[in-house]
Structures are given as structure tokens and as C-alpha cells.
Amino acid sequence: MVIGVSGVQGDFREHKWMIEKLGIETFVVKLPEDLDKVDGLIIPGGESTAMIRIMKMTCFFEKLREKIEGGFPVYGTCAGLIILAREIENYPQESLGVIDIKVVRNAYGRQVDSFDEMIEIKGFDKPFKAVFIRAPRVEQYGPDVEALAFLNNSPVMCRQKNVLVTSFHPELTDDTRVHEYFLNMVKEYKVN
Amino acid sequence: MEKGTWEIKKGFAEMFKGGVIMDVTTAEQARVAEEAGAVAVMALERVPADIRKAGGVARMANVSKIKEIMQAVSIPVMAKVRIGHIAEARILEALGVDYIDESEVLTPADDRFHINKHEFTVPFVCGARNLGEALRRLSEGAAMIRTKGEPGTGNIVEAVKHMRTVMAEIRKVQNLPYEEIVSYAKEIGAPAELVQQVKELGRLPVVNFAAGGVATPADAALMMMLGADGVFVGSGIFKSKDPVKMAKSIVMAVTYWNDPEMLLKISEDIGEPMEGLEVETLEVKLQERGW
């Protein structure tokens, strides 16, 4: 099993280290053809506007959408969540639309308002330290979306079949449980 | 709930990696930068090339100008304060700027001390020419480091020198036996604990960007090849003939720095870059500011 980490822009190194810590091989993906070399993809935190523009210039965007629609497992953190979302409410911005959530960008304020908080995640035995950095907020989610964690009544971790998103950054902590959850999604996909 | 922790300040800088931070002086330029794929903009009164030309005392940008830029874009907005100018930094923090650059590009306000950046909720980036300088800034609380280069020249030689120096010193520290750490720390004027951390990590404990002299996509790619995590472009974009093309090309070059075919494609048709200056002919070297 090889986990791809999008190296288009953002904190991909931290995600790579998390997966490698779990003993799994990684590959930094930058071009559309690289997507065929991996069993799943993580889209890291960073700037969603920058990532989308770069992805569109190489057809990475279109190829990724096609693969996700075919069941390819993908996990997006923060900017990654925005790229995977159906709709972004407060900025006219294109997205992949592969998870039925409506998102507000920078919903918690500017950098001085960035924070961390202990949250409960469904199926996890202990709370998780969630780091929110200029984070997006999920305003609405459709019936096919399972909300796995909440903060002040807004979902901060969601899954729709092969698509997993968090508005926080588990890769900035030492806690690998969210990454393990994603690895299990990839394993399920490989079996089927 | 906690805000402004070291983890949050440092973590935010990690999000800029593989990205380009562009100097802008108007809301219009900020929109061009965002549209081109910048990960953040640096709000300024004048770009470094014009600061150099104008001479006199260069200060923090006008607050209304920074505000206008913050309202124009959705990406993070950074702004510069003079070295040691605690009050300018407090004003920018109150304004809600996302990152502060305590910068040698502006005229220093304190000829001996930098700001105690630990006391702030907003994170800081600072320039450095070598490992000792980088670690001094870290110990004062900077959560991101950049090379100083020689701003406003369009000449990459100084940024290369600074990046190579930092990387060579990191390699040296990695090979030092523990008993030599304290003496080496004293020699380079850095806290021993931070030198030890560099030894263990094999890199700086924070994100390290290139800055000061980037004028073409090839310059940006060169800095990535030397180990930069990303690139600041000051005068290089809006002093070029075709800023839109130049901005897009530099963004692409920072992602695809290790792909020569892509770099070739990116470098075609970028228009005329900014005019460059020989470092030897400069009357004022901005990189010498900072202590």
C-alpha cells in the first residue's frame, strides 16, 4: 500500500511523516499521472486558492475528481476540506464537489483567533487535540454525510463514503488516530 | 481553548510551504497575487526596490492601506514592522494582520534589540544570514525564518549565500559531538538548547523561506533546490513587465522546482523581469541591519 500526499502546496511533509510513522510507504503527488501510482490521497492544509489554481494548470484537478468518483479514497485537512467540498459560501471559488458539505472559509477569524481544543470523535476512546488554523466551518451537510466530530454544533470531521475531511490539523500533533482511520478506509477500498 | 501557542504560530507557517508570498502595495495588486496563486501577501507602502530609491526612513505601512488590502483578499495578509519597534507590532496585532515581518527592509527602530515576540499572539517571521542569527530570532519567538538576501536588487546571489550558509552550518551541527555543542553555540551567538535541537532534527525547528532578490521562476526554483521551504518575492513581480504572468510562473516554479520539463514550460514567455543591481555597487546593504 502506498499513500499519496499532494505536494502541490501546503504542509504535506507533516502528513507524510504521520503515515510513515505508521509504517506505510508514501509518495508526494504533484502531477495527474502520479495519482495512478498511489492507493489513496491526502490533501494537506495550506491555501486552497493557490492549490486549486496550480491543480487546474496541470489537469490534476479533473483527474482527481474522476478518480474520487470511481471510489478512490481521499482525505482533506483544512484547505483540503475546502477543495473537496460541494460549495464554498463566502468566496466565489471552484471546488471538486465530492462531499456534500457547504463551507465558510476563514469562519473563525484571522490568525490571532486560531486555537486548539480537545474534541470527541465518534469511535475514538479518548478525546483528540484538534488544532484549528484560520479554519473553515461546515455550515450544512447532506444526508449521505456522516458527521464524526463536532465543535459548537458544527461538524469538524465528516465522511461521505470514500471522502474524509477535517477542518483541523491532526498532522500538527503526535496523535496518529485520524490517519489510522483513513488508512482503514484505504484498506477497505483495496479489498473491494 | 488556547490561542497564540507556539504550536499554532509555527503550524500556521507550515501551511505556507511550497508557496509564494508576494509583496503588494495596493488592493488591486493583492487581488492579482491571490488570482495568481500566492499563499499570502505582504502589505507594503512601497516595494523594496522603491524603498531603496527613495532613501530616508522607511516605516510600517499606513494602517488604512493594510486594512484595504486585508479586505481585498481571502488569503493571509502579512505586514512589516521596523526591527525593535514594539508599538508598530502591537498596532498590527490589534489590526488583525496574520503574520508580522520584523524586517531589515525598514529602517531599524532599535540599534541593539529585536522585539520579544513570545509576548504576542500574532506570529512573526524574521530574516537571517546564518544559523546563529536564525536561532537568535527563534529564541526571541520568531515562528518562521527567511533568508535576508539583498532586498530590492533582483539579484539572487545574497539569498543563495545565506541559504547555503544556514544549510552548511546545520550539516556541521549534525556532526558535532554533544560535548562541543555549548562552545559552538557560544561561537555563533545562539542558545545551546536550540543548537542541540537543530542537531537532533537535522534542520531548523521552523519553516525556512527564501527572500531578497528573487526575480524569475528560475531564481525561485534555485532557492527550492537549495532547501528553502518556499519563497518571498518582493519587487520581482510588480517591477516586472508582465506581473500577472510573472506571478503565475513563480508560483508554478515553486511547486515544480524539481521537474526540469515543467520549469522549461513555465519559463517560456514570462516577459521582461525587473532590472537588477550589482551588490558591490550598493551604498546601503539592508542585510546588515539586525543584531
XYZ file of C-alpha atoms in Angstrom, chain A residues 7-14 17 30-32 44-47 49-51 53-55 57-58 60 78 91 93 105-106 109-117 129 131-134 151-152 169 171-173, chain B residues 1-5 7-9 11-12 14-19 34-40 70 73-77 93 95-98 121-123 203 207 229 248 251-252 254-259 262:
100
model
C 2.711 18.144 -2.785
C 1.084 20.905 -4.825
C 1.348 23.215 -1.802
C 0.918 23.126 1.976
C 2.066 21.093 4.999
C 2.451 17.820 3.078
C 5.681 16.941 4.904
C 3.798 16.600 8.231
C 5.686 11.807 8.456
C 2.261 16.685 -7.944
C 1.193 15.596 -11.409
C -2.043 13.947 -12.621
C -2.934 18.816 3.246
C -3.533 22.198 4.851
C -2.343 25.284 3.003
C -4.059 27.869 0.833
C -6.956 29.248 -3.669
C -3.306 28.548 -4.512
C -3.787 24.757 -4.607
C -5.060 27.219 -9.378
C -1.981 25.010 -9.564
C -4.081 21.821 -9.812
C -3.000 24.232 -14.673
C -1.898 20.589 -14.920
C -4.619 17.331 -11.753
C -8.461 22.387 6.221
C -15.963 33.266 -1.769
C -14.330 29.582 -5.713
C -13.803 29.905 4.649
C -11.841 31.566 7.492
C -11.458 34.728 12.118
C -7.879 35.656 11.290
C -4.660 34.080 12.593
C -4.853 35.736 16.061
C -8.123 33.775 16.529
C -6.604 30.377 15.591
C -6.950 27.921 18.501
C -6.720 24.366 19.743
C -9.435 22.413 21.556
C -6.414 17.589 20.444
C -5.621 22.427 16.057
C -7.674 24.957 14.082
C -5.721 27.448 11.920
C -7.763 30.066 10.048
C -17.302 21.770 17.791
C -20.023 24.188 18.973
C -4.871 19.579 11.589
C -0.752 16.256 11.331
C 0.439 19.058 13.641
C 0.100 16.786 16.693
C -9.265 26.596 24.305
C -5.844 28.122 23.678
C -4.760 30.783 21.185
C -1.342 32.011 20.068
C 0.521 28.919 21.293
C 2.280 25.110 18.036
C -0.319 27.358 16.382
C 2.225 30.024 15.346
C 1.911 25.339 12.495
C 0.497 28.271 10.536
C 3.898 25.124 7.825
C 0.786 25.906 5.739
C 2.809 28.315 3.565
C 5.221 25.601 2.458
C 5.694 25.108 -1.250
C 4.125 28.512 -1.721
C -4.294 35.932 -4.987
C -5.518 35.183 -8.505
C -2.023 34.007 -9.474
C -1.916 31.541 -6.558
C 0.048 33.382 -3.839
C -0.290 31.741 -0.393
C -0.142 35.142 1.324
C -6.943 42.788 4.138
C -8.294 39.163 -0.405
C -9.183 35.894 1.345
C -5.561 34.729 1.739
C -3.440 35.689 4.793
C -2.022 39.219 4.942
C -1.622 42.792 16.025
C -5.454 45.367 13.347
C -5.548 41.569 12.911
C -2.666 41.128 10.479
C -1.975 37.371 10.126
C -0.484 36.238 19.938
C 0.293 37.061 16.291
C 3.239 35.087 14.841
C 17.002 21.189 10.120
C 9.815 26.808 8.332
C 10.513 25.636 2.111
C 1.794 32.730 -12.023
C 4.025 30.067 -8.207
C 4.332 27.134 -10.614
C 7.979 26.738 -6.528
C 5.749 23.642 -6.831
C 7.606 22.050 -9.759
C 11.183 23.081 -8.824
C 12.471 19.525 -9.242
C 10.880 18.937 -12.660
C 7.901 21.784 -16.239
